[in-house]
Amino acid sequence: MKIKRKTMRRDEWRGISEKTFRQTAFDCPGFSGAVGLLCIRRAHRPLYVGEERLCVVGEGVSWLELAPRDDYWFITAMFDPQGRLFEYYIDLTDGTRVEPDGTVWFHDLFLDVIMTRGKSPRLEDADELRQALGEGLITQAQYDRTLEVGNRLLEGLRTREAELRAFCEARRRELLGGTGVTLGRPPF
């Protein structure tokens, strides 16, 4: 078991053979951080997940990514080729970091919050979080904070998903060059 370093550009994903990427700083009440849009043009092989066999890596799929400056989560909102948001995949982290060249990255602390269109949000990989604590990869404080943030996000998705959806759709339009309207804060 190892803590993974992930970047907003997702250069560590070897299955993506061609992509475009845009990133910007974003500040509004309730959210300050980086927003990125990764558009997959070509994949070595499409990646399908879940019972629904959702294509999360494939031609035309795009990922809107939100990395807050002062919190411990990283949202990837996945859009199908028609521009419909079909899944939120939220990594719990030890915070967002930004390199001098603008590279945004985080350490993935195993626990995830996932919500697929038409389904209730759920926590995933709590067993891996416990294992990381047992192996000394994370501290008790990191473990406790990660669980607390995960439960807060779970509740936010249950009660305010429509607000998050509108926020993500607007940010995606803006990064695609459209005329997105600046909305308020995401629900977390």
PDB file of C-alpha atoms in Angstrom:
ATOM      1  CA  MET A   1       0.000   0.000   0.000  1.00  0.00           C
ATOM      2  CA  LYS A   2       1.281   3.416  -0.943  1.00  0.00           C
ATOM      3  CA  ILE A   3      -0.018   6.984  -0.893  1.00  0.00           C
ATOM      4  CA  LYS A   4      -0.372   8.184  -4.486  1.00  0.00           C
ATOM      5  CA  ARG A   5       0.453  11.641  -5.773  1.00  0.00           C
ATOM      6  CA  LYS A   6      -2.110  12.829  -8.335  1.00  0.00           C
ATOM      7  CA  THR A   7      -2.028  15.908 -10.528  1.00  0.00           C
ATOM      8  CA  MET A   8      -4.840  17.988 -11.952  1.00  0.00           C
ATOM      9  CA  ARG A   9      -3.403  17.453 -15.457  1.00  0.00           C
ATOM     10  CA  ARG A  10      -3.554  13.696 -14.785  1.00  0.00           C
ATOM     11  CA  ASP A  11      -0.227  13.116 -16.496  1.00  0.00           C
ATOM     12  CA  GLU A  12       0.086   9.983 -14.370  1.00  0.00           C
ATOM     13  CA  TRP A  13      -2.810   8.394 -16.303  1.00  0.00           C
ATOM     14  CA  ARG A  14      -1.078   6.323 -18.966  1.00  0.00           C
ATOM     15  CA  GLY A  15      -4.344   5.263 -20.644  1.00  0.00           C
ATOM     16  CA  ILE A  16      -5.003   8.722 -22.062  1.00  0.00           C
ATOM     17  CA  SER A  17      -3.146   9.124 -25.351  1.00  0.00           C
ATOM     18  CA  GLU A  18      -4.435  12.554 -26.407  1.00  0.00           C
ATOM     19  CA  LYS A  19      -6.032  15.293 -24.326  1.00  0.00           C
ATOM     20  CA  THR A  20      -6.466  19.004 -23.914  1.00  0.00           C
ATOM     21  CA  PHE A  21      -6.254  20.710 -20.546  1.00  0.00           C
ATOM     22  CA  ARG A  22      -7.149  24.150 -19.236  1.00  0.00           C
ATOM     23  CA  GLN A  23      -6.726  25.397 -15.708  1.00  0.00           C
ATOM     24  CA  THR A  24      -7.523  28.609 -13.900  1.00  0.00           C
ATOM     25  CA  ALA A  25      -7.605  30.036 -10.413  1.00  0.00           C
ATOM     26  CA  PHE A  26     -11.108  30.626  -9.143  1.00  0.00           C
ATOM     27  CA  ASP A  27     -12.362  32.621  -6.178  1.00  0.00           C
ATOM     28  CA  CYS A  28     -15.940  33.060  -5.035  1.00  0.00           C
ATOM     29  CA  PRO A  29     -17.622  32.984  -1.635  1.00  0.00           C
ATOM     30  CA  GLY A  30     -17.156  29.448  -0.327  1.00  0.00           C
ATOM     31  CA  PHE A  31     -14.582  28.261  -2.895  1.00  0.00           C
ATOM     32  CA  SER A  32     -11.081  29.415  -3.581  1.00  0.00           C
ATOM     33  CA  GLY A  33      -8.670  27.261  -5.500  1.00  0.00           C
ATOM     34  CA  ALA A  34      -7.930  25.788  -8.893  1.00  0.00           C
ATOM     35  CA  VAL A  35     -10.417  24.650 -11.516  1.00  0.00           C
ATOM     36  CA  GLY A  36      -9.296  22.504 -14.419  1.00  0.00           C
ATOM     37  CA  LEU A  37     -10.887  20.885 -17.435  1.00  0.00           C
ATOM     38  CA  LEU A  38      -9.365  17.785 -18.985  1.00  0.00           C
ATOM     39  CA  CYS A  39     -10.908  16.787 -22.315  1.00  0.00           C
ATOM     40  CA  ILE A  40     -10.029  13.307 -23.488  1.00  0.00           C
ATOM     41  CA  ARG A  41      -9.538  13.191 -27.243  1.00  0.00           C
ATOM     42  CA  ARG A  42      -8.221   9.643 -27.459  1.00  0.00           C
ATOM     43  CA  ALA A  43      -7.585   6.782 -25.041  1.00  0.00           C
ATOM     44  CA  HIS A  44      -5.457   3.692 -25.563  1.00  0.00           C
ATOM     45  CA  ARG A  45      -8.459   1.715 -24.353  1.00  0.00           C
ATOM     46  CA  PRO A  46     -11.731   3.071 -22.996  1.00  0.00           C
ATOM     47  CA  LEU A  47     -12.155   2.500 -19.256  1.00  0.00           C
ATOM     48  CA  TYR A  48     -15.602   1.379 -18.086  1.00  0.00           C
ATOM     49  CA  VAL A  49     -16.577   1.221 -14.403  1.00  0.00           C
ATOM     50  CA  GLY A  50     -19.453   0.015 -12.271  1.00  0.00           C
ATOM     51  CA  GLU A  51     -22.485  -2.077 -12.965  1.00  0.00           C
ATOM     52  CA  GLU A  52     -23.657   0.535 -15.462  1.00  0.00           C
ATOM     53  CA  ARG A  53     -20.392   0.202 -17.416  1.00  0.00           C
ATOM     54  CA  LEU A  54     -19.884   3.966 -17.464  1.00  0.00           C
ATOM     55  CA  CYS A  55     -17.092   5.133 -19.743  1.00  0.00           C
ATOM     56  CA  VAL A  56     -14.900   7.348 -17.551  1.00  0.00           C
ATOM     57  CA  VAL A  57     -11.924   7.402 -19.933  1.00  0.00           C
ATOM     58  CA  GLY A  58     -12.774   7.551 -23.610  1.00  0.00           C
ATOM     59  CA  GLU A  59     -13.103   9.799 -26.619  1.00  0.00           C
ATOM     60  CA  GLY A  60     -15.208  12.866 -25.820  1.00  0.00           C
ATOM     61  CA  VAL A  61     -15.302  12.363 -22.033  1.00  0.00           C
ATOM     62  CA  SER A  62     -14.291  15.426 -20.018  1.00  0.00           C
ATOM     63  CA  TRP A  63     -13.369  15.882 -16.378  1.00  0.00           C
ATOM     64  CA  LEU A  64     -13.984  19.129 -14.551  1.00  0.00           C
ATOM     65  CA  GLU A  65     -11.713  19.217 -11.522  1.00  0.00           C
ATOM     66  CA  LEU A  66     -12.058  21.367  -8.409  1.00  0.00           C
ATOM     67  CA  ALA A  67      -9.109  21.686  -6.023  1.00  0.00           C
ATOM     68  CA  PRO A  68      -9.824  23.919  -3.024  1.00  0.00           C
ATOM     69  CA  ARG A  69      -7.025  25.950  -1.533  1.00  0.00           C
ATOM     70  CA  ASP A  70      -7.991  25.322   2.105  1.00  0.00           C
ATOM     71  CA  ASP A  71      -9.771  21.973   2.315  1.00  0.00           C
ATOM     72  CA  TYR A  72      -9.069  18.269   2.022  1.00  0.00           C
ATOM     73  CA  TRP A  73     -10.936  17.080  -1.068  1.00  0.00           C
ATOM     74  CA  PHE A  74     -10.537  17.079  -4.846  1.00  0.00           C
ATOM     75  CA  ILE A  75     -13.624  16.735  -7.055  1.00  0.00           C
ATOM     76  CA  THR A  76     -13.619  15.207 -10.503  1.00  0.00           C
ATOM     77  CA  ALA A  77     -16.981  15.795 -12.178  1.00  0.00           C
ATOM     78  CA  MET A  78     -17.191  13.561 -15.246  1.00  0.00           C
ATOM     79  CA  PHE A  79     -19.114  14.570 -18.364  1.00  0.00           C
ATOM     80  CA  ASP A  80     -20.089  12.281 -21.229  1.00  0.00           C
ATOM     81  CA  PRO A  81     -19.423  13.232 -24.889  1.00  0.00           C
ATOM     82  CA  GLN A  82     -22.814  15.002 -25.009  1.00  0.00           C
ATOM     83  CA  GLY A  83     -21.804  17.237 -22.077  1.00  0.00           C
ATOM     84  CA  ARG A  84     -23.996  15.555 -19.430  1.00  0.00           C
ATOM     85  CA  LEU A  85     -22.532  15.226 -15.948  1.00  0.00           C
ATOM     86  CA  PHE A  86     -22.734  11.549 -15.028  1.00  0.00           C
ATOM     87  CA  GLU A  87     -20.461  11.073 -12.014  1.00  0.00           C
ATOM     88  CA  TYR A  88     -18.748  12.889  -9.167  1.00  0.00           C
ATOM     89  CA  TYR A  89     -15.590  11.201  -7.954  1.00  0.00           C
ATOM     90  CA  ILE A  90     -14.204  12.933  -4.887  1.00  0.00           C
ATOM     91  CA  ASP A  91     -10.775  12.044  -3.574  1.00  0.00           C
ATOM     92  CA  LEU A  92     -10.076  12.822   0.065  1.00  0.00           C
ATOM     93  CA  THR A  93      -6.638  14.403   0.361  1.00  0.00           C
ATOM     94  CA  ASP A  94      -4.112  15.924   2.711  1.00  0.00           C
ATOM     95  CA  GLY A  95      -4.602  19.292   0.995  1.00  0.00           C
ATOM     96  CA  THR A  96      -3.956  20.857  -2.379  1.00  0.00           C
ATOM     97  CA  ARG A  97      -0.488  21.924  -3.414  1.00  0.00           C
ATOM     98  CA  VAL A  98       0.592  24.160  -6.281  1.00  0.00           C
ATOM     99  CA  GLU A  99       4.090  24.051  -7.766  1.00  0.00           C
ATOM    100  CA  PRO A 100       5.807  27.235  -9.008  1.00  0.00           C
ATOM    101  CA  ASP A 101       5.009  26.179 -12.597  1.00  0.00           C
ATOM    102  CA  GLY A 102       1.292  25.999 -11.715  1.00  0.00           C
ATOM    103  CA  THR A 103       1.030  22.212 -11.431  1.00  0.00           C
ATOM    104  CA  VAL A 104      -1.763  21.396  -8.982  1.00  0.00           C
ATOM    105  CA  TRP A 105      -1.417  18.124  -7.082  1.00  0.00           C
ATOM    106  CA  PHE A 106      -2.469  16.231  -3.965  1.00  0.00           C
ATOM    107  CA  HIS A 107      -1.804  13.063  -2.010  1.00  0.00           C
ATOM    108  CA  ASP A 108      -4.757  10.691  -2.269  1.00  0.00           C
ATOM    109  CA  LEU A 109      -5.732   9.494   1.227  1.00  0.00           C
ATOM    110  CA  PHE A 110      -7.677   6.460  -0.031  1.00  0.00           C
ATOM    111  CA  LEU A 111     -11.236   7.382   1.019  1.00  0.00           C
ATOM    112  CA  ASP A 112     -13.509   8.478  -1.834  1.00  0.00           C
ATOM    113  CA  VAL A 113     -17.023   9.840  -2.153  1.00  0.00           C
ATOM    114  CA  ILE A 114     -18.721   8.757  -5.366  1.00  0.00           C
ATOM    115  CA  MET A 115     -22.070   9.711  -6.809  1.00  0.00           C
ATOM    116  CA  THR A 116     -23.276   8.404 -10.148  1.00  0.00           C
ATOM    117  CA  ARG A 117     -26.231   9.965 -11.962  1.00  0.00           C
ATOM    118  CA  GLY A 118     -29.477   8.572 -10.551  1.00  0.00           C
ATOM    119  CA  LYS A 119     -27.862   6.991  -7.482  1.00  0.00           C
ATOM    120  CA  SER A 120     -27.214   8.000  -3.906  1.00  0.00           C
ATOM    121  CA  PRO A 121     -23.731   9.147  -2.921  1.00  0.00           C
ATOM    122  CA  ARG A 122     -21.534   6.622  -1.128  1.00  0.00           C
ATOM    123  CA  LEU A 123     -18.210   6.363   0.681  1.00  0.00           C
ATOM    124  CA  GLU A 124     -15.690   3.973  -0.894  1.00  0.00           C
ATOM    125  CA  ASP A 125     -12.445   2.440   0.346  1.00  0.00           C
ATOM    126  CA  ALA A 126     -12.874   3.065   4.076  1.00  0.00           C
ATOM    127  CA  ASP A 127     -11.061  -0.250   4.541  1.00  0.00           C
ATOM    128  CA  GLU A 128      -8.025   1.161   2.710  1.00  0.00           C
ATOM    129  CA  LEU A 129      -8.087   4.250   4.934  1.00  0.00           C
ATOM    130  CA  ARG A 130      -8.086   1.997   8.032  1.00  0.00           C
ATOM    131  CA  GLN A 131      -5.262  -0.079   6.565  1.00  0.00           C
ATOM    132  CA  ALA A 132      -3.209   3.074   5.877  1.00  0.00           C
ATOM    133  CA  LEU A 133      -3.620   4.069   9.536  1.00  0.00           C
ATOM    134  CA  GLY A 134      -2.657   0.575  10.692  1.00  0.00           C
ATOM    135  CA  GLU A 135       0.452   0.603   8.503  1.00  0.00           C
ATOM    136  CA  GLY A 136       1.494   4.041   9.754  1.00  0.00           C
ATOM    137  CA  LEU A 137       1.103   5.723   6.362  1.00  0.00           C
ATOM    138  CA  ILE A 138      -1.217   8.329   7.891  1.00  0.00           C
ATOM    139  CA  THR A 139      -1.641   9.702  11.392  1.00  0.00           C
ATOM    140  CA  GLN A 140      -4.683   9.356  13.625  1.00  0.00           C
ATOM    141  CA  ALA A 141      -5.381  13.058  13.026  1.00  0.00           C
ATOM    142  CA  GLN A 142      -5.330  12.541   9.232  1.00  0.00           C
ATOM    143  CA  TYR A 143      -7.594   9.508   9.598  1.00  0.00           C
ATOM    144  CA  ASP A 144     -10.114  11.392  11.777  1.00  0.00           C
ATOM    145  CA  ARG A 145     -10.093  14.477   9.507  1.00  0.00           C
ATOM    146  CA  THR A 146     -10.502  12.363   6.370  1.00  0.00           C
ATOM    147  CA  LEU A 147     -13.560  10.591   7.812  1.00  0.00           C
ATOM    148  CA  GLU A 148     -15.061  13.891   8.981  1.00  0.00           C
ATOM    149  CA  VAL A 149     -14.562  15.562   5.597  1.00  0.00           C
ATOM    150  CA  GLY A 150     -15.857  12.486   3.776  1.00  0.00           C
ATOM    151  CA  ASN A 151     -19.060  12.491   5.822  1.00  0.00           C
ATOM    152  CA  ARG A 152     -19.484  16.255   5.283  1.00  0.00           C
ATOM    153  CA  LEU A 153     -19.155  15.760   1.514  1.00  0.00           C
ATOM    154  CA  LEU A 154     -21.575  12.841   1.586  1.00  0.00           C
ATOM    155  CA  GLU A 155     -24.170  15.025   3.307  1.00  0.00           C
ATOM    156  CA  GLY A 156     -23.451  17.922   0.916  1.00  0.00           C
ATOM    157  CA  LEU A 157     -24.118  15.691  -2.089  1.00  0.00           C
ATOM    158  CA  ARG A 158     -27.323  14.378  -0.521  1.00  0.00           C
ATOM    159  CA  THR A 159     -28.740  17.809   0.192  1.00  0.00           C
ATOM    160  CA  ARG A 160     -27.198  20.209  -2.334  1.00  0.00           C
ATOM    161  CA  GLU A 161     -26.187  18.233  -5.411  1.00  0.00           C
ATOM    162  CA  ALA A 162     -28.213  20.494  -7.715  1.00  0.00           C
ATOM    163  CA  GLU A 163     -26.092  23.471  -6.620  1.00  0.00           C
ATOM    164  CA  LEU A 164     -22.875  21.550  -7.213  1.00  0.00           C
ATOM    165  CA  ARG A 165     -24.111  20.427 -10.633  1.00  0.00           C
ATOM    166  CA  ALA A 166     -24.900  24.028 -11.649  1.00  0.00           C
ATOM    167  CA  PHE A 167     -21.498  25.176 -10.361  1.00  0.00           C
ATOM    168  CA  CYS A 168     -19.654  22.436 -12.286  1.00  0.00           C
ATOM    169  CA  GLU A 169     -21.623  22.979 -15.490  1.00  0.00           C
ATOM    170  CA  ALA A 170     -20.877  26.721 -15.381  1.00  0.00           C
ATOM    171  CA  ARG A 171     -17.154  26.182 -14.759  1.00  0.00           C
ATOM    172  CA  ARG A 172     -17.022  23.674 -17.643  1.00  0.00           C
ATOM    173  CA  ARG A 173     -18.698  26.143 -20.019  1.00  0.00           C
ATOM    174  CA  GLU A 174     -16.261  28.858 -18.981  1.00  0.00           C
ATOM    175  CA  LEU A 175     -13.231  26.655 -19.569  1.00  0.00           C
ATOM    176  CA  LEU A 176     -14.585  25.513 -22.918  1.00  0.00           C
ATOM    177  CA  GLY A 177     -14.815  29.192 -23.878  1.00  0.00           C
ATOM    178  CA  GLY A 178     -18.569  29.533 -23.569  1.00  0.00           C
ATOM    179  CA  THR A 179     -20.481  32.229 -21.803  1.00  0.00           C
ATOM    180  CA  GLY A 180     -20.896  30.557 -18.452  1.00  0.00           C
ATOM    181  CA  VAL A 181     -22.525  32.502 -15.692  1.00  0.00           C
ATOM    182  CA  THR A 182     -20.533  32.844 -12.492  1.00  0.00           C
ATOM    183  CA  LEU A 183     -22.591  31.118  -9.844  1.00  0.00           C
ATOM    184  CA  GLY A 184     -22.099  31.056  -6.136  1.00  0.00           C
ATOM    185  CA  ARG A 185     -20.325  28.470  -4.118  1.00  0.00           C
ATOM    186  CA  PRO A 186     -20.365  24.711  -4.327  1.00  0.00           C
ATOM    187  CA  PRO A 187     -22.164  23.005  -1.425  1.00  0.00           C
ATOM    188  CA  PHE A 188     -19.028  22.054   0.509  1.00  0.00           C
TER     189      PHE A 188
END
